Amino acid sequence: MFSVGPLFKGIKMIPPGPHFVYYSSADRNGNEFSPVVGFFLDACPSEVIVRRWHQQEERLVKLPEEEEEKYHEAVKRFEFDNQLGPYALNHFGTWKQISNYITKSTIERIEPIGREITVVCESGLVEQVPKTVMEKALAEQLRNSKFSTSAEKSQRRGCYYTSIPRVVKNKGISGQELTSLNIDKTQLLETILVKEYGGAEDLLLGELQFAFIAFLMGQSLEAFFQWKALVSLFFSCSEAPFCTRTQLFIKFIKVIYYQLKYGFQKDSINTSAVQKGASVLLDDSWLSKDSFLHRLCKDFFSLIKEASVVDGDLLSWTYKLKELLETTLGWEFQDSAVDGIYAENDDEFAPVVELLDDASFSEASAA
């Protein structure tokens, strides 16, 4: 994120691939900021992407094709080179870690009409917010916005996220079977993967990353709901991590690990005064042990502990996630299998680990 001055004309040396452009205008004193507006793009090598700042609307707008072409040619003649800031390549590795499953097709499938993602178009979601501490804080930020929203914007269609049912409903089965389907959502995950993604696991992970970025950087309440729904779906599966979708869960844990690692890097990221207006960090409401994330992770860690056979990579990344939450947030979880296996040597473990009981942990790790 940059705080830009009057000579700023854009950014150069952008690596090819997906990116998220987000911005917020400030008053003269830099104390008040407009709501963040963002959009995804997929940059091709040597491509020139043109937007013009609209002073009255305080947003970036597309230009007519002929005018845009003139800027293309001017950029290629290096006429604006001294007014283009270089892409921050030192951040590119981190960006790839939180966006490696997002593709051009992911963006085209999910992005809203007009491509802009902004919380000012989501006022209708405020009343739907559940009453957890974290979600009430998000809704309060929207209610207290000093910027008016036109009826046209507030009724604009949002992103085209996949619908994730919170509760499984099926009239053709018994109550006991229905309860089982809601306790273990493996079958729901399989249905969504086949129906919505054609069985392509990476497309689902791409949507998970799209929603996180739109929520964290674009401050989209709609994106937060979708990210929460997908995380809840994964962590509510009891069978899939050990049978049909082990590799998917390894990739999922990696995605969540890098998302939270990035989101909580307050010391290394929050260094600019401009962050006052457009924070890219998870706020203190995430620190609460009452958050949905703490409950879901606690249940998942217990699931790993009680499993008789656990894939080594799944165990390794689950341990990393648990350690991140404990060291970063100060959360405490009951002793789990991942602690026992790594007690002796964090670098050595079998591809598949068989857990017998708590008394066997020291023998298993020594072996």
PDB file of N, CA and C in Angstrom, residues 1 20 22 36 98 212-213 215-219 259 262-266 268-271 274-283:
ATOM      1  N   MET A   1       0.846  -1.194   0.000  1.00  0.00           N
ATOM      2  CA  MET A   1       0.000   0.000   0.000  1.00  0.00           C
ATOM      3  C   MET A   1       0.876   1.237   0.000  1.00  0.00           C
ATOM      4  N   PHE A  20      -4.787  -7.744  -7.018  1.00  0.00           N
ATOM      5  CA  PHE A  20      -5.948  -7.036  -6.486  1.00  0.00           C
ATOM      6  C   PHE A  20      -5.558  -5.581  -6.267  1.00  0.00           C
ATOM      7  N   TYR A  22      -6.585  -2.015  -4.859  1.00  0.00           N
ATOM      8  CA  TYR A  22      -7.545  -1.421  -3.929  1.00  0.00           C
ATOM      9  C   TYR A  22      -7.049  -0.042  -3.505  1.00  0.00           C
ATOM     10  N   VAL A  36     -12.969   1.685   1.080  1.00  0.00           N
ATOM     11  CA  VAL A  36     -12.069   1.065   0.111  1.00  0.00           C
ATOM     12  C   VAL A  36     -12.854   0.556  -1.094  1.00  0.00           C
ATOM     13  N   ILE A  98      -0.739 -16.188  -0.837  1.00  0.00           N
ATOM     14  CA  ILE A  98      -2.165 -16.037  -0.518  1.00  0.00           C
ATOM     15  C   ILE A  98      -3.045 -15.954  -1.767  1.00  0.00           C
ATOM     16  N   PHE A 212     -11.005 -14.164   0.765  1.00  0.00           N
ATOM     17  CA  PHE A 212     -10.147 -13.646   1.836  1.00  0.00           C
ATOM     18  C   PHE A 212      -9.520 -12.312   1.450  1.00  0.00           C
ATOM     19  N   ILE A 213      -9.028 -12.221   0.225  1.00  0.00           N
ATOM     20  CA  ILE A 213      -8.388 -10.987  -0.243  1.00  0.00           C
ATOM     21  C   ILE A 213      -9.410  -9.857  -0.343  1.00  0.00           C
ATOM     22  N   PHE A 215     -12.072  -9.581   1.358  1.00  0.00           N
ATOM     23  CA  PHE A 215     -12.452  -9.224   2.732  1.00  0.00           C
ATOM     24  C   PHE A 215     -11.343  -8.438   3.425  1.00  0.00           C
ATOM     25  N   LEU A 216     -10.126  -8.951   3.389  1.00  0.00           N
ATOM     26  CA  LEU A 216      -9.042  -8.346   4.159  1.00  0.00           C
ATOM     27  C   LEU A 216      -8.581  -7.027   3.557  1.00  0.00           C
ATOM     28  N   MET A 217      -8.394  -6.983   2.247  1.00  0.00           N
ATOM     29  CA  MET A 217      -7.889  -5.780   1.597  1.00  0.00           C
ATOM     30  C   MET A 217      -9.017  -4.886   1.093  1.00  0.00           C
ATOM     31  N   GLY A 218     -10.072  -5.504   0.551  1.00  0.00           N
ATOM     32  CA  GLY A 218     -11.193  -4.732   0.032  1.00  0.00           C
ATOM     33  C   GLY A 218     -12.232  -4.388   1.071  1.00  0.00           C
ATOM     34  N   GLN A 219     -12.073  -4.918   2.309  1.00  0.00           N
ATOM     35  CA  GLN A 219     -12.990  -4.659   3.416  1.00  0.00           C
ATOM     36  C   GLN A 219     -14.440  -4.959   3.047  1.00  0.00           C
ATOM     37  N   GLN A 259      -2.872 -17.379   4.962  1.00  0.00           N
ATOM     38  CA  GLN A 259      -3.809 -16.265   5.113  1.00  0.00           C
ATOM     39  C   GLN A 259      -3.712 -15.652   6.497  1.00  0.00           C
ATOM     40  N   TYR A 262      -0.301 -13.937   7.188  1.00  0.00           N
ATOM     41  CA  TYR A 262      -0.240 -12.602   6.584  1.00  0.00           C
ATOM     42  C   TYR A 262      -1.126 -11.618   7.346  1.00  0.00           C
ATOM     43  N   GLY A 263      -2.336 -12.041   7.681  1.00  0.00           N
ATOM     44  CA  GLY A 263      -3.306 -11.145   8.308  1.00  0.00           C
ATOM     45  C   GLY A 263      -2.886 -10.635   9.669  1.00  0.00           C
ATOM     46  N   PHE A 264      -2.053 -11.397  10.365  1.00  0.00           N
ATOM     47  CA  PHE A 264      -1.661 -11.002  11.719  1.00  0.00           C
ATOM     48  C   PHE A 264      -0.260 -10.408  11.796  1.00  0.00           C
ATOM     49  N   GLN A 265       0.359 -10.098  10.667  1.00  0.00           N
ATOM     50  CA  GLN A 265       1.710  -9.531  10.674  1.00  0.00           C
ATOM     51  C   GLN A 265       1.669  -8.033  10.956  1.00  0.00           C
ATOM     52  N   LYS A 266       1.244  -7.655  12.122  1.00  0.00           N
ATOM     53  CA  LYS A 266       1.080  -6.234  12.440  1.00  0.00           C
ATOM     54  C   LYS A 266       2.414  -5.490  12.450  1.00  0.00           C
ATOM     55  N   SER A 268       5.247  -6.043  10.867  1.00  0.00           N
ATOM     56  CA  SER A 268       5.963  -5.880   9.615  1.00  0.00           C
ATOM     57  C   SER A 268       5.148  -5.156   8.558  1.00  0.00           C
ATOM     58  N   ILE A 269       3.831  -5.117   8.693  1.00  0.00           N
ATOM     59  CA  ILE A 269       3.003  -4.525   7.648  1.00  0.00           C
ATOM     60  C   ILE A 269       2.489  -3.148   8.023  1.00  0.00           C
ATOM     61  N   ASN A 270       2.047  -2.993   9.257  1.00  0.00           N
ATOM     62  CA  ASN A 270       1.363  -1.760   9.640  1.00  0.00           C
ATOM     63  C   ASN A 270       2.363  -0.658   9.978  1.00  0.00           C
ATOM     64  N   THR A 271       3.049  -0.161   8.943  1.00  0.00           N
ATOM     65  CA  THR A 271       4.091   0.822   9.172  1.00  0.00           C
ATOM     66  C   THR A 271       3.770   2.184   8.575  1.00  0.00           C
ATOM     67  N   VAL A 274      -1.008   5.722   6.220  1.00  0.00           N
ATOM     68  CA  VAL A 274      -2.197   5.521   5.398  1.00  0.00           C
ATOM     69  C   VAL A 274      -3.010   4.325   5.876  1.00  0.00           C
ATOM     70  N   GLN A 275      -2.382   3.434   6.657  1.00  0.00           N
ATOM     71  CA  GLN A 275      -3.089   2.267   7.142  1.00  0.00           C
ATOM     72  C   GLN A 275      -4.233   2.636   8.090  1.00  0.00           C
ATOM     73  N   LYS A 276      -4.214   3.842   8.613  1.00  0.00           N
ATOM     74  CA  LYS A 276      -5.313   4.272   9.477  1.00  0.00           C
ATOM     75  C   LYS A 276      -6.640   4.189   8.741  1.00  0.00           C
ATOM     76  N   GLY A 277      -6.612   4.500   7.466  1.00  0.00           N
ATOM     77  CA  GLY A 277      -7.849   4.553   6.705  1.00  0.00           C
ATOM     78  C   GLY A 277      -8.217   3.254   6.056  1.00  0.00           C
ATOM     79  N   ALA A 278      -7.233   2.442   5.675  1.00  0.00           N
ATOM     80  CA  ALA A 278      -7.523   1.205   4.952  1.00  0.00           C
ATOM     81  C   ALA A 278      -6.666   0.087   5.517  1.00  0.00           C
ATOM     82  N   SER A 279      -7.061  -0.427   6.649  1.00  0.00           N
ATOM     83  CA  SER A 279      -6.288  -1.473   7.302  1.00  0.00           C
ATOM     84  C   SER A 279      -6.355  -2.760   6.511  1.00  0.00           C
ATOM     85  N   VAL A 280      -5.209  -3.414   6.345  1.00  0.00           N
ATOM     86  CA  VAL A 280      -5.190  -4.717   5.693  1.00  0.00           C
ATOM     87  C   VAL A 280      -4.922  -5.807   6.728  1.00  0.00           C
ATOM     88  N   LEU A 281      -5.259  -5.514   7.965  1.00  0.00           N
ATOM     89  CA  LEU A 281      -4.974  -6.447   9.040  1.00  0.00           C
ATOM     90  C   LEU A 281      -6.255  -6.890   9.732  1.00  0.00           C
ATOM     91  N   LEU A 282      -6.204  -8.086  10.277  1.00  0.00           N
ATOM     92  CA  LEU A 282      -7.317  -8.577  11.071  1.00  0.00           C
ATOM     93  C   LEU A 282      -7.295  -7.840  12.406  1.00  0.00           C
ATOM     94  N   ASP A 283      -8.468  -7.338  12.846  1.00  0.00           N
ATOM     95  CA  ASP A 283      -8.473  -6.515  14.054  1.00  0.00           C
ATOM     96  C   ASP A 283      -8.550  -7.373  15.309  1.00  0.00           C
TER      97      ASP A 283
END
